[in-house]
C-alpha positions as a Python dict, from the first residue, in 0.01 Angstrom:
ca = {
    (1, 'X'): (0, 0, 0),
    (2, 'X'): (353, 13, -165),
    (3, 'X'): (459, 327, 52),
    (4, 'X'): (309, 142, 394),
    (5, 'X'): (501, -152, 321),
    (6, 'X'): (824, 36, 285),
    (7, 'X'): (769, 242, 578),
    (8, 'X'): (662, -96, 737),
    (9, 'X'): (1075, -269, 617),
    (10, 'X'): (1248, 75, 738),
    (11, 'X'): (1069, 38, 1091),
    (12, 'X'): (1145, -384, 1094),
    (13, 'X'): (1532, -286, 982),
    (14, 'X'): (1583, -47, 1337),
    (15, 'X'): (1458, -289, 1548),
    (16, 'X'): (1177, -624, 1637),
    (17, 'X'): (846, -512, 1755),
    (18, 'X'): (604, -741, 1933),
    (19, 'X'): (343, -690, 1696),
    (20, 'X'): (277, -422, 1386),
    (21, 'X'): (-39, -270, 1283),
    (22, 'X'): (-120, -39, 1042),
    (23, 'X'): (-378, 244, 1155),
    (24, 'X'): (-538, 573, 990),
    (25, 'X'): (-745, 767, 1287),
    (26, 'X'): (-789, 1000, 1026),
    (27, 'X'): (-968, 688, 810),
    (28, 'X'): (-1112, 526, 1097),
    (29, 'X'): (-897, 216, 1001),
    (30, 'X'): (-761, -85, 1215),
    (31, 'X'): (-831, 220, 1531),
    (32, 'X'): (-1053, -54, 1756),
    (33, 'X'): (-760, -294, 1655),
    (34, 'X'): (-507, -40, 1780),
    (35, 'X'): (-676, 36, 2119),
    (36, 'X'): (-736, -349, 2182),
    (37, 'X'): (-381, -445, 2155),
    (38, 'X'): (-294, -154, 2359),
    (39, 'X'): (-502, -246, 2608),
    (40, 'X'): (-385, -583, 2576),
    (41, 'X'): (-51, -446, 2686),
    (42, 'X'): (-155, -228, 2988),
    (43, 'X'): (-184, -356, 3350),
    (44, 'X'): (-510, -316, 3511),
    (45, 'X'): (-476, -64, 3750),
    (46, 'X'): (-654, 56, 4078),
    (47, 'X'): (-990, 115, 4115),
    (48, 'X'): (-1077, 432, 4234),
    (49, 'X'): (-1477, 472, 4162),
    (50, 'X'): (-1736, 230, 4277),
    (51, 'X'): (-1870, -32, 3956),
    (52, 'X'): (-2078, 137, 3762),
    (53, 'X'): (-1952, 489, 3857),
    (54, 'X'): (-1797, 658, 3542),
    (55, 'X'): (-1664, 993, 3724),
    (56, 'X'): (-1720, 1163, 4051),
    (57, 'X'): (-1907, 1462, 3911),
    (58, 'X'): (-2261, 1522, 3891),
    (59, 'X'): (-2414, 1555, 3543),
    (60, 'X'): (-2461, 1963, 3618),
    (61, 'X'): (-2121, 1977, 3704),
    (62, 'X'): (-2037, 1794, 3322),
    (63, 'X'): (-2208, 2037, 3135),
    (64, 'X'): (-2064, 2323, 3338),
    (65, 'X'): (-1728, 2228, 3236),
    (66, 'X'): (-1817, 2178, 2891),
    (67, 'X'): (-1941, 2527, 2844),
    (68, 'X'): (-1637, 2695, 3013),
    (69, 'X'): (-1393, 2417, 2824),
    (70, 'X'): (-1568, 2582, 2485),
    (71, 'X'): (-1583, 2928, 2588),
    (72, 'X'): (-1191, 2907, 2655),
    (73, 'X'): (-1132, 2768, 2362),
    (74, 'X'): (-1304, 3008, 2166),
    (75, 'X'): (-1196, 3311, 2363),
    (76, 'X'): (-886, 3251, 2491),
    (77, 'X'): (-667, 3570, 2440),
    (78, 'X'): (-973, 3768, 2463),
    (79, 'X'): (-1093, 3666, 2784),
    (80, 'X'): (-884, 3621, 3093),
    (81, 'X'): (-962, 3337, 3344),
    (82, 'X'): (-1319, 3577, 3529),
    (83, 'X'): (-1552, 3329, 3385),
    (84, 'X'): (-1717, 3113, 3573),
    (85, 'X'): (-2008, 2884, 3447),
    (86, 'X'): (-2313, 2700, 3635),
    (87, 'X'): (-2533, 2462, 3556),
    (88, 'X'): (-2869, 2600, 3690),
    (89, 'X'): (-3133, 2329, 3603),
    (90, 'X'): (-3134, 2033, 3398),
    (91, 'X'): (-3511, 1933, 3321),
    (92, 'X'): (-3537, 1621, 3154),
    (93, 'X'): (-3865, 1601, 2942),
    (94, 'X'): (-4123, 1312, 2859),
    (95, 'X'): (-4031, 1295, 2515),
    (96, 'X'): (-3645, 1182, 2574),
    (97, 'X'): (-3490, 1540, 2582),
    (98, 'X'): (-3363, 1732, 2823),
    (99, 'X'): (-3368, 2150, 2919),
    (100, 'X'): (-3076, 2278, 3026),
    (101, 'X'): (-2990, 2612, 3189),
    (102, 'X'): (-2667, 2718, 3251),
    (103, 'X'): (-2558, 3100, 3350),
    (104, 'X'): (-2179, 3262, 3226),
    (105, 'X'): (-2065, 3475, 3494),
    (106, 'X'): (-1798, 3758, 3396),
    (107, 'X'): (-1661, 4096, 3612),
    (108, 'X'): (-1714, 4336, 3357),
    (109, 'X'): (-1954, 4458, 3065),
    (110, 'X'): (-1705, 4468, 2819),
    (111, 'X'): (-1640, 4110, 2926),
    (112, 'X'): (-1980, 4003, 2838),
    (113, 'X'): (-1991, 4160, 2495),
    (114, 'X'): (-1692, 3937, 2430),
    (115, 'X'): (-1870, 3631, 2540),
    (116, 'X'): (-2173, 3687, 2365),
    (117, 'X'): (-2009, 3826, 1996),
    (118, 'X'): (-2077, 4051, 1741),
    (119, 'X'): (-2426, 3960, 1679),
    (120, 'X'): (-2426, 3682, 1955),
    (121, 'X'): (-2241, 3453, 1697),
    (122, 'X'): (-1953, 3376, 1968),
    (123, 'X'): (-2255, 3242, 2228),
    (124, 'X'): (-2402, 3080, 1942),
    (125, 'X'): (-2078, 2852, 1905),
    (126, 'X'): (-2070, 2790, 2237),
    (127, 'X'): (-2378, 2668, 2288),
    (128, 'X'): (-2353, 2463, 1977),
    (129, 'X'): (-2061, 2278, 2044),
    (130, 'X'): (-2136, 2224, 2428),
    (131, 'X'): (-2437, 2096, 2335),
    (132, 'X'): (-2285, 1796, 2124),
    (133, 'X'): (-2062, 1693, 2441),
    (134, 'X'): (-2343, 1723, 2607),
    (135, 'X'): (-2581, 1500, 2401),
    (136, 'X'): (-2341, 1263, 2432),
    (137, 'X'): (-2301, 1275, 2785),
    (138, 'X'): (-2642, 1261, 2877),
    (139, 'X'): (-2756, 1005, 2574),
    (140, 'X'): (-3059, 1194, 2415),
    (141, 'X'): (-3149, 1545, 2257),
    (142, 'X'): (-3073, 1870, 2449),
    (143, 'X'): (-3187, 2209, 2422),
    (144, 'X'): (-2934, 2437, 2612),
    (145, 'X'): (-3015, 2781, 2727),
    (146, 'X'): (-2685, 3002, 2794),
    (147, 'X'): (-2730, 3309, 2980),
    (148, 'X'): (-2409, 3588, 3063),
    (149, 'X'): (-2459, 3767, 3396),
    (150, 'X'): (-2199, 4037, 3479),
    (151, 'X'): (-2144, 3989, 3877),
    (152, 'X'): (-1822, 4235, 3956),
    (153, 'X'): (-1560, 4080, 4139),
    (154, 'X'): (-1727, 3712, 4210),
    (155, 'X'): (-1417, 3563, 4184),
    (156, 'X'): (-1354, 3751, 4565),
    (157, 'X'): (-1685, 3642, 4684),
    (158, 'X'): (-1667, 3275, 4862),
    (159, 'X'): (-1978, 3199, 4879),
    (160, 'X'): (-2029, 3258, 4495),
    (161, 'X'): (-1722, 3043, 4440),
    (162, 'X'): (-1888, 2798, 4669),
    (163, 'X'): (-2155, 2799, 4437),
    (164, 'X'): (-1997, 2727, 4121),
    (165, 'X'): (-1822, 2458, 4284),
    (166, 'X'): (-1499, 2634, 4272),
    (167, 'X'): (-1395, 2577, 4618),
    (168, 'X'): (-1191, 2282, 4739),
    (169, 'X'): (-1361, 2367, 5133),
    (170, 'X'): (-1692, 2204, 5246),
}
């Protein structure tokens, strides 16, 4: 508290503020007070979805992107930009889960070995951490089937790129 309020007198003596608020993301503290008087701040802009409409992609598109946004974040110097990721089926059970089947496309053997890891641990990661986003997206329990498919050169092929959704022609 001692060391807040001096840091809180050094910021007051360089200039006024409209308001002060001390915040710890890293504590979770005052951070729904922080984004409120943000807000509070901001002009309400545009809006460019209909009410109700979160974002303009479909929920297989979602957990597409959340499997590629892993893999590149696991892989990136390893693997260059030849993956490609789609959402095959999304079966939503009776219980409250959902199936999900998504396939990893790559050019090259070697390519998949990355992707899947020395024992399959890499694809294990993957799937574990696209599967939180994707719990959360979706709001219940997933199970998430990941499967890498060499297919050489689909990044030439248009009607593959079609297919992932790649392609900015209808």
């Amino acid at each position: 508290p001692e060391r807040v309020a001096a840091q809180l007198e050094a910021a007051r003596a360089l200039c006024r503020f409209d308001d002060e608020l001390v915040v710890s993301a890293t504590e979770g503290f005052n951070v729904d007070a922080f984004l409120a008087l943000v807000s509070a701040h901001l002009p309400e802009g545009p809006r460019w979805f209909p009410e109700g409409m979160d974002v303009d992609a479909t929920p297989e598109d979602l957990v597409a992107e959340f499997v590629r946004e892993k893999l590149f974040l696991h892989l990136r110097q390893e693997l260059p930009h030849s993956v490609g990721v789609l959402c095959d089926e999304i079966d939503y059970a009776d219980d409250g889960h959902a199936s999900i089947c998504a396939t990893i496309l790559v050019e090259r053997d070697g390519q998949k070995g990355i992707v899947l890891g020395r024992g399959g641990q890499m694809i294990k990661r993957v799937g574990i951490e696209a599967r939180r986003d994707i719990e959360r997206l979706l709001g219940c329990k997933v199970f998430l089937d990941l499967t890498v498919r060499v297919a050489p050169q689909w990044r030439r092929d248009e009607r593959e790129i079609r297919r992932l959704g790649y392609s900015s022609e209808d």
